[in-house]
Structures are given as structure tokens and as C-alpha cells.
XYZ file of C-alpha atoms in Angstrom:
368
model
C 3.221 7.044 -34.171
C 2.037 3.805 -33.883
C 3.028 0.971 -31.049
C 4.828 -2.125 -32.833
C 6.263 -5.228 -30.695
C 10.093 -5.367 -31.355
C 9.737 -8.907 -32.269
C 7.404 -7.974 -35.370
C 9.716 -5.136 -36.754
C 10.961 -5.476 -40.172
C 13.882 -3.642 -41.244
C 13.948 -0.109 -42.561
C 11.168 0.774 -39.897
C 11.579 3.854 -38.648
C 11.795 4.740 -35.243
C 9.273 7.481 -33.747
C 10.940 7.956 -30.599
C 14.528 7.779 -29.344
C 15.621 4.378 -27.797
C 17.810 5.878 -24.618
C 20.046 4.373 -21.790
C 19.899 5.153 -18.024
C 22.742 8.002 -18.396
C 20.590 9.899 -21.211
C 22.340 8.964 -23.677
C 20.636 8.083 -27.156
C 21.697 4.611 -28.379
C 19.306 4.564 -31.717
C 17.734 8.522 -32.768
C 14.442 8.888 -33.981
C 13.731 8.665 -37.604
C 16.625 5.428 -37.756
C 15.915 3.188 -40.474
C 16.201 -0.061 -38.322
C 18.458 -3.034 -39.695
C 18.282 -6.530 -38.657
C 20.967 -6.516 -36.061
C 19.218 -3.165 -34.205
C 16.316 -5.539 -34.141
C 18.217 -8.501 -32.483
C 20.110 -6.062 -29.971
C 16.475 -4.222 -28.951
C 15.188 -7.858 -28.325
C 18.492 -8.640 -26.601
C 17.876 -5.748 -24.521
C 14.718 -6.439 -23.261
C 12.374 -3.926 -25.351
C 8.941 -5.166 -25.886
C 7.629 -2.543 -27.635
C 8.612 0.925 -29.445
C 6.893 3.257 -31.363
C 7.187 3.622 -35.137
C 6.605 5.947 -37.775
C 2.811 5.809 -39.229
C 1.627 7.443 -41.748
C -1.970 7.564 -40.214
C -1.081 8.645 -36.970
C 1.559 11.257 -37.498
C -0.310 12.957 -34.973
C -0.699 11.259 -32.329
C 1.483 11.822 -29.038
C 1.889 8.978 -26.315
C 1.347 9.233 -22.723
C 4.362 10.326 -21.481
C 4.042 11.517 -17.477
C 7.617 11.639 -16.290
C 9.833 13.754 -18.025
C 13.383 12.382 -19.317
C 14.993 14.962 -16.901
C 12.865 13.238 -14.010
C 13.474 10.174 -15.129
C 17.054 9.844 -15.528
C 17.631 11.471 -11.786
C 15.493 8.844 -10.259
C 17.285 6.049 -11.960
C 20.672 7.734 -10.737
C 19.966 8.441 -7.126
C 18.474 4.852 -6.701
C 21.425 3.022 -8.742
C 24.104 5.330 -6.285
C 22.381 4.737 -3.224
C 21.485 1.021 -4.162
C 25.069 0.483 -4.810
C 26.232 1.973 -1.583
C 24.185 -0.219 0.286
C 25.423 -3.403 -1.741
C 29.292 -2.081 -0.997
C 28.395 -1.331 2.529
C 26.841 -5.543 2.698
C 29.924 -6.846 0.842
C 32.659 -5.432 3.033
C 30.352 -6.627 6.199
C 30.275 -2.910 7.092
C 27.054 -1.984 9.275
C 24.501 0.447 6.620
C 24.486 3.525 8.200
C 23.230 6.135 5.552
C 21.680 9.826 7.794
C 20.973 11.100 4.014
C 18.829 7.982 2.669
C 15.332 9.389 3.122
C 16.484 12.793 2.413
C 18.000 11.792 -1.234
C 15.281 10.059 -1.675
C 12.578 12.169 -0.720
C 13.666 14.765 -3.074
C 12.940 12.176 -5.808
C 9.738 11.327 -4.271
C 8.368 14.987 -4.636
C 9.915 15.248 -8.077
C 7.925 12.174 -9.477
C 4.806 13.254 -6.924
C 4.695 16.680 -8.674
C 4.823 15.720 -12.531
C 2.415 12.977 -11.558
C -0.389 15.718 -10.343
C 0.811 18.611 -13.745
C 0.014 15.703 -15.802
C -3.512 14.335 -14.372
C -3.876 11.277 -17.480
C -3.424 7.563 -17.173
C -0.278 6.223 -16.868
C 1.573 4.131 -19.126
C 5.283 2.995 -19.172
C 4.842 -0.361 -21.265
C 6.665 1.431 -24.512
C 9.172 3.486 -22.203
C 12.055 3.096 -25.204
C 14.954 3.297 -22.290
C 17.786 0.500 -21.487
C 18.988 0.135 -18.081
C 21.497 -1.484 -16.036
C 19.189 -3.290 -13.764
C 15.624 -4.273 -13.698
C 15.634 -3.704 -9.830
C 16.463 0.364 -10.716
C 13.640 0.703 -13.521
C 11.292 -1.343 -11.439
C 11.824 0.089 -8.353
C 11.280 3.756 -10.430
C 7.918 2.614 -12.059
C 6.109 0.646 -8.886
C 7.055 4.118 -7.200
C 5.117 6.006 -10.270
C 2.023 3.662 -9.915
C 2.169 3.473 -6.531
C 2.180 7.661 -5.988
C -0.700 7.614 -9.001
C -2.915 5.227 -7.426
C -2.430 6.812 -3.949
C -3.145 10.642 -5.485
C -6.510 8.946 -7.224
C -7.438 6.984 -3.331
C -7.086 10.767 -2.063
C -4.165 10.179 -0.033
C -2.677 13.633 1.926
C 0.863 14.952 0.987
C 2.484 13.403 4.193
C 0.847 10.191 3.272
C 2.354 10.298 -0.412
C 5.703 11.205 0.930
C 5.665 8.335 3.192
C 3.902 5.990 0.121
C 6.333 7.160 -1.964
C 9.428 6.041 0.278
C 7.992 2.802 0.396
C 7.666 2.420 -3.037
C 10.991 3.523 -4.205
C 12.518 1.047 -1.217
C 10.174 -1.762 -1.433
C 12.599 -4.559 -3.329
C 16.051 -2.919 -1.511
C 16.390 -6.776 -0.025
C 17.054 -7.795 -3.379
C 20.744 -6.723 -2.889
C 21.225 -9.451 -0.826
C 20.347 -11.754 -3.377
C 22.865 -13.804 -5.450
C 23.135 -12.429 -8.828
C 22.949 -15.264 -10.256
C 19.675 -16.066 -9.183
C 18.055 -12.628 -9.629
C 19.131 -12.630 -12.663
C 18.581 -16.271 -13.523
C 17.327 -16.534 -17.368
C 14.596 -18.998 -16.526
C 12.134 -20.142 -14.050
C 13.392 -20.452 -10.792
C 13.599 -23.989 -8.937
C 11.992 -24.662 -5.490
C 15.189 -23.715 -3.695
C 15.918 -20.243 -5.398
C 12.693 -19.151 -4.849
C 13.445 -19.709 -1.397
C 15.902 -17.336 -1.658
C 14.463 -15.058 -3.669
C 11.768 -14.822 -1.082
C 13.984 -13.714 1.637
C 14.153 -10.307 -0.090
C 11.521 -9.064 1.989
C 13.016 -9.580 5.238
C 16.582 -8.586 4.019
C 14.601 -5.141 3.447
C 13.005 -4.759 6.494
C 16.155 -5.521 8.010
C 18.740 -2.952 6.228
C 16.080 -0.214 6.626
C 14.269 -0.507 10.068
C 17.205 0.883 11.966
C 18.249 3.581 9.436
C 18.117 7.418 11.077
C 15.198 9.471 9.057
C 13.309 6.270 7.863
C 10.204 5.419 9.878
C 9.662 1.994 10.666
C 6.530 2.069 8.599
C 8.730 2.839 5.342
C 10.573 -0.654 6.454
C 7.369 -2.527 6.984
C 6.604 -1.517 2.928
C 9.490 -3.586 2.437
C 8.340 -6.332 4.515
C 4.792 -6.603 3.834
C 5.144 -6.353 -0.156
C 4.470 -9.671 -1.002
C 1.676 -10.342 1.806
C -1.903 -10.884 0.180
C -5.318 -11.035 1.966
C -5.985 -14.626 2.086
C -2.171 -15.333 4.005
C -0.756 -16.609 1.024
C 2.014 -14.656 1.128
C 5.396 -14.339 2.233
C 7.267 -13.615 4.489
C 4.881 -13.872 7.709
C 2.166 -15.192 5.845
C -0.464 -12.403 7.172
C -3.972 -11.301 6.672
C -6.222 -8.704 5.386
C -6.169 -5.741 7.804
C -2.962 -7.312 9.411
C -1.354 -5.725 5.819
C -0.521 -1.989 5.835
C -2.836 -0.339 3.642
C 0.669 1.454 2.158
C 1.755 -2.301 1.515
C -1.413 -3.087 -0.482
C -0.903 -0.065 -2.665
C 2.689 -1.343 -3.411
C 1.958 -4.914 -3.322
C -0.777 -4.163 -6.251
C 2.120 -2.362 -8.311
C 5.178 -4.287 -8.075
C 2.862 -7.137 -9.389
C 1.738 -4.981 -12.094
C 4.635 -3.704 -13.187
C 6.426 -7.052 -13.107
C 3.945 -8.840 -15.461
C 3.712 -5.788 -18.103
C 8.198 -5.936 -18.071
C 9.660 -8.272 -20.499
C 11.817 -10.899 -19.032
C 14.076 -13.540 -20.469
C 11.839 -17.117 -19.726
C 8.501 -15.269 -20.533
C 6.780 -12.283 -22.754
C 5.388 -9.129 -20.747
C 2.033 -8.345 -20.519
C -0.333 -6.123 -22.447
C -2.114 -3.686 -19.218
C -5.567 -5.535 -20.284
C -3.912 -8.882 -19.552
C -2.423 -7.901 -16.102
C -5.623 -6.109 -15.212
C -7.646 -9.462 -15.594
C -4.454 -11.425 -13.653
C -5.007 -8.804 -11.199
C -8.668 -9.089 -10.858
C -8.578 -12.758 -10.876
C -7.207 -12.438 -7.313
C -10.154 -10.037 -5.871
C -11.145 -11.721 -2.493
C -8.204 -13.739 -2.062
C -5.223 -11.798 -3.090
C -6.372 -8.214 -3.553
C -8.947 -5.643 -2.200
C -11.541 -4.683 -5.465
C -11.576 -1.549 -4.684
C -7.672 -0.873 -4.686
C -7.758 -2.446 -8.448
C -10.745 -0.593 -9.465
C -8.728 2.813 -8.729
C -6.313 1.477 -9.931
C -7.365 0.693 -13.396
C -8.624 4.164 -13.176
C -4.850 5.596 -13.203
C -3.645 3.546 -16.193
C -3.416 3.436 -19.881
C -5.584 -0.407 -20.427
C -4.988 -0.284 -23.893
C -1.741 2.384 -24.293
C -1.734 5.157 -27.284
C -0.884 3.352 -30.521
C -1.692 -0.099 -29.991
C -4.244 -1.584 -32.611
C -7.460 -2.837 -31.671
C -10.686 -4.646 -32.932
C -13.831 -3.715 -32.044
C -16.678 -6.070 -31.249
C -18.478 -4.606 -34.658
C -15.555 -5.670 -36.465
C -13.884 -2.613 -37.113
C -10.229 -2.037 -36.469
C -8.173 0.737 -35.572
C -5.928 2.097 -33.199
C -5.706 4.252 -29.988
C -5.046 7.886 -30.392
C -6.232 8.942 -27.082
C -7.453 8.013 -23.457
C -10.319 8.902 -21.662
C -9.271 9.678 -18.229
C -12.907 9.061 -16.692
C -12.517 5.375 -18.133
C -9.855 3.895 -19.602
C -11.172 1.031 -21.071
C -13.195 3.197 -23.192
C -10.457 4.910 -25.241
C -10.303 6.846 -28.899
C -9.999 4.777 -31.854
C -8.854 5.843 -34.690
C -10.489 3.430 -37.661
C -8.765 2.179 -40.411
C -10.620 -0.986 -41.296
C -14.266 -2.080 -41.292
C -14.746 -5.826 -41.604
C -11.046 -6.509 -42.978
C -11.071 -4.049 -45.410
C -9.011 -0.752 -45.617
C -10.923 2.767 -44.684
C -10.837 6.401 -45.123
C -9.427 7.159 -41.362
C -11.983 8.519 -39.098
C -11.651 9.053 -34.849
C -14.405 6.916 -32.736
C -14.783 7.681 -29.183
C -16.068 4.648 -27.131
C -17.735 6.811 -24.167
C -19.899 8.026 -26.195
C -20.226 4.211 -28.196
C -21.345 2.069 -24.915
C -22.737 -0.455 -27.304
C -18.657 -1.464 -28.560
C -16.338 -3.050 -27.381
C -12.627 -4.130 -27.496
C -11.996 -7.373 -28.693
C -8.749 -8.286 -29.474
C -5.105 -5.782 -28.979
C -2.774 -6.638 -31.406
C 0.442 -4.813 -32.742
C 0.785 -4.158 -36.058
C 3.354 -3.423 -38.427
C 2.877 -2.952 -42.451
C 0.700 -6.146 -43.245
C 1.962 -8.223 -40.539
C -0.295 -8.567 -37.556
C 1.083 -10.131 -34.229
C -1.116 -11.180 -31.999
C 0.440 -10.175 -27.857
């Protein structure tokens, strides 16, 4: 399988995985000859990328670390319990839920354990699922970095329990938000980011007072958006003034919301939100925290096409957990022109590099 951007498909493509919605059900089956009008409707519906049918990597398997079954009961308990809190604030009925952390916490353990059976680098940028809401499937993935980046900083089981809550409850405020500025289709003005910002506080708020939620779990709310220098929002606060929990989460959401497509701008390859991330070491972000976490994740995911620094060109058939910059290419060209196949392993290469990620389909090369 190889990893083509939905805006370069051409029809009769076939698909290599399943495209799926939040309920498990399978909108397009593998193996679909694509038309034009599945095209426009994957765009439509916010897929950046899926995999397609390759003849020279037939077998090649992407980095898939949450199972489907995993997967779809995350996205269900937080769209129920998300929704009960949004009923509960548009009746002006006081949130009250006993059972919050406990729901939760069984999806916590779930994600926490198929995290540690499946010890390789994460990557969800050509997760082939539709969803109701970006808040659900962002709320699910910042909770799957978060737990993976916390496992590789050596965190203790407690700890990733309580990380994990945090995570999965970080952008809860966002209920309070008019819909029609969260889900604006273009930049927001001065005045609805205003709004949007109050997100963080609206959080902290419905949670703090909740029975079985520690205050800390509310703080992850509030603190999300805080960044070392005081540039943040809401309280505008400092370094070691930030819960190191926060951090972890803080590192994530912005992570996963530069690598999701959205309406008024293209997502992210990992390699390009890496170097946004590490453009804020010493103001924004700790180094360390983004050096373990570029450990965790898939820099250039399983199928994307590359060029090397030597001029070759292939793609990525595998990762290298000890260093994920330095994945398994599998060469098909050397200086523009077509080659047998052959596998090249960049740890043991130190002299290459990657320079340029591209995704390719046929004889059509996009650059992303």
C-alpha cells in the first residue's frame, strides 16, 4: 500500500484500506475502484490522505496502534458523555455526572494497554475514518499521543491514568462554544478568537467540582494552552507555573491540530509539525518534551514517498523505533529514473538524508 493525498487521486484508484465512520460502519470497502464523486465527497469529508493499492508495496502494512474495536468505543463514550454535558449546559441544569471518570477511565486503560502491546511510533495522519466532530477524534488522538509520550518520559501507571484523563478532557470547554464559530470554515476574526479562547476556563469550570475527578484532571483543561514564555491563555503563566501533565497535552493538541485537515488550511505532514514544534523550544516548549516526543511518532508515516539527499527516491516501508527520522526506504528511482526495487535502511546509511516527502500517485507527484 502506498500513502496518496486525496486531492491527487485519479479515478479507478483502488482503495487499500476501508474508509469507515465513527459507528463502524464501512462507507467505501477496500479494493473500490474510486470515481470522481468518491473523490469530491473524501475531500468534502475532510480526508487528507488514504492508502492505495501499489503494486510495489503489496507488502507493506501501516502503523496501526489502536485497534478499530478500541477505537470506535472511545469515540462513543466521549461523543455520549460529551453530549450529556452539552444537554445538561443547554437546559441550565447544574453537570453532575458520579460516573464521568469511571467511563472514562475504562477508555483510558483500553488505549493505555494497546499503546504498550504495540511498542512502535505512532501515526494517525492516514486514519481512513469520518466522524461527527473534530472535537471527538481530536480529543481521542491528543489522548493517544499524550499516553505515548508519557509511557516513553517513564511515567507510573497512576500517573498515566491521571495523564490520560486529562487528555481525553482537555478541550471539554469547547461545548460551550457557539457552533458556529467552532466550526467556522475560515480564519477566525479578533473577536471569535476571543471566544474560542474561553474554552479553557469553561473546562476547568464544568470539571473542577465533578465527584471522582481530581482537581488536577481540571487544571489539564485549564492550563492546555499555557506555554513557557506566558504567551498563553487563559492566565498567561510560566514555565514551572505549568503542570508538567499540561505540557504533555499542550505539546499534543498542537500536534495533532496541525497534522488534521481543516476547511481554511491543508494539514501537516509530522516532519512539518515537528519543525513548527521545535521552532518554539525556549519560548513555547521544553526540548526535551519534543525530543521524546518525536521519539513516539511516525516523522515520515509508512507509504509516503521520499527523496533522498543522493537523489534516489522511494518510499517508507518501515520505521525504526530507535529513530524515526531514519526510516526504511524502499527505492524505486535513482536520479529520476525507474529501478529494480530494493529496501535501504537509513540507520545503518548516516551519510543520507530525507529531502523532500511527497505523495505520489501513477506519474503524478504532489508536492504536501
Amino acid at each position: 500500500m502506498r500513502l496518496a493525498a486525496t486531492k491527487s487521486l485519479l479515478e479507478n484508484t483502488c482503495l487499500a484500506k476501508p474508509i469507515i465512520n465513527d459507528n463502524g460502519q464501512v462507507l467505501l470497502q477496500q479494493g473500490v475502484p474510486l470515481t470522481s464523486r468518491m473523490i469530491e465527497r473524501l475531500i468534502e469529508k475532510g480526508i487528507t490522505f488514504v492508502y492505495i493499492e501499489d503494486g510495489l508495496t503489496q507488502d507493506v502494512e501501516d502503523n496501526e496502534v489502536i485497534s478499530d474495536k478500541v477505537r470506535f468505543q472511545a469515540i462513543g463514550t466521549i461523543k455520549s458523555e460529551f453530549n450529556k454535558i452539552c444537554d445538561d449546559q443547554t437546559l441550565k441544569k447544574s453537570f453532575h455526572n458520579a460516573h464521568l471518570s469511571q467511563n472514562f477511565s475504562k477508555v483510558i486503560r483500553s488505549i493505555l494497554a494497546e499503546v504498550k502491546e504495540n511498542p512502535r511510533t505512532i501515526s494517525l495522519l492516514s486514519d481512513v475514518f469520518v466522524y461527527d466532530s473534530y472535537i471527538f477524534t481530536h480529543s481521542l488522538n491528543v489522548t493517544i499521543y499524550t499516553l505515548a509520550l508519557a509511557l516513553e518520559l517513564k511515567y507510573n501507571e497512576k500517573q498515566l491514568l491521571e495523564i490520560g484523563l486529562g487528555a481525553i478532557l482537555h478541550d471539554v470547554g469547547k461545548i460551550e462554544i457557539p457552533t458556529e464559530i467552532l466550526n467556522k470554515p475560515g480564519k477566525l476574526d479578533y473577536e471569535e478568537f476571543l471566544v474560542i479562547k474561553k474554552h479553557a476556563q469553561a473546562g476547568y469550570e464544568l470539571l473542577k467540582d465533578q465527584p471522582n475527578v481530581s482537581l488536577l484532571t481540571a487544571h489539564c483543561a485549564y492550563q492546555h494552552h499555557e506555554r513557557n514564555d506566558g504567551s498563553g491563555y487563559p492566565r498567561g503563566i510560566k514555565g514551572d507555573e505549568i503542570h508538567p501533565y499540561a505540557k504533555l497535552i499542550g505539546l499534543c493538541d498542537v500536534f495533532d491540530a496541525v497534522t488534521s485537515n481543516r476547511v481554511y488550511r491543508r494539514a501537516m505532514l509530522p516532519h512539518e509539525a515537528l519543525e513548527l514544534l521545535y521552532s518554539g523550544v525556549g519560548t513555547l516548549y521544553d526540548k526535551e518534551l519534543i525530543e521524546a516526543f518525536q521519539r513516539t511518532i511516525a516523522v515520515y508515516p509508512v507509504g509516503i514517498t521520499v527523496g533522498l539527499s543522493d537523489g534516489r527516491e522511494g518510499i517508507v516501508v518501515k520505521q525504526n523505533k530507535q529513530l524515526s527520522t531514519r526510516p526504511i526506504i524502499r527505492i524505486t528511482k535513482e536520479n529520476e529514473r525507474q529501478v529494480k526495487p530494493y529496501d535501504l535502511d537509513l540507520m545503518t546509511h548516516i551519510n543520507m538524508t530525507i529531502t523532500t516527502c511527497e505523495t505520489v500517485l501513477a506519474n503524478k507527484e504532489v508536492k504536501v
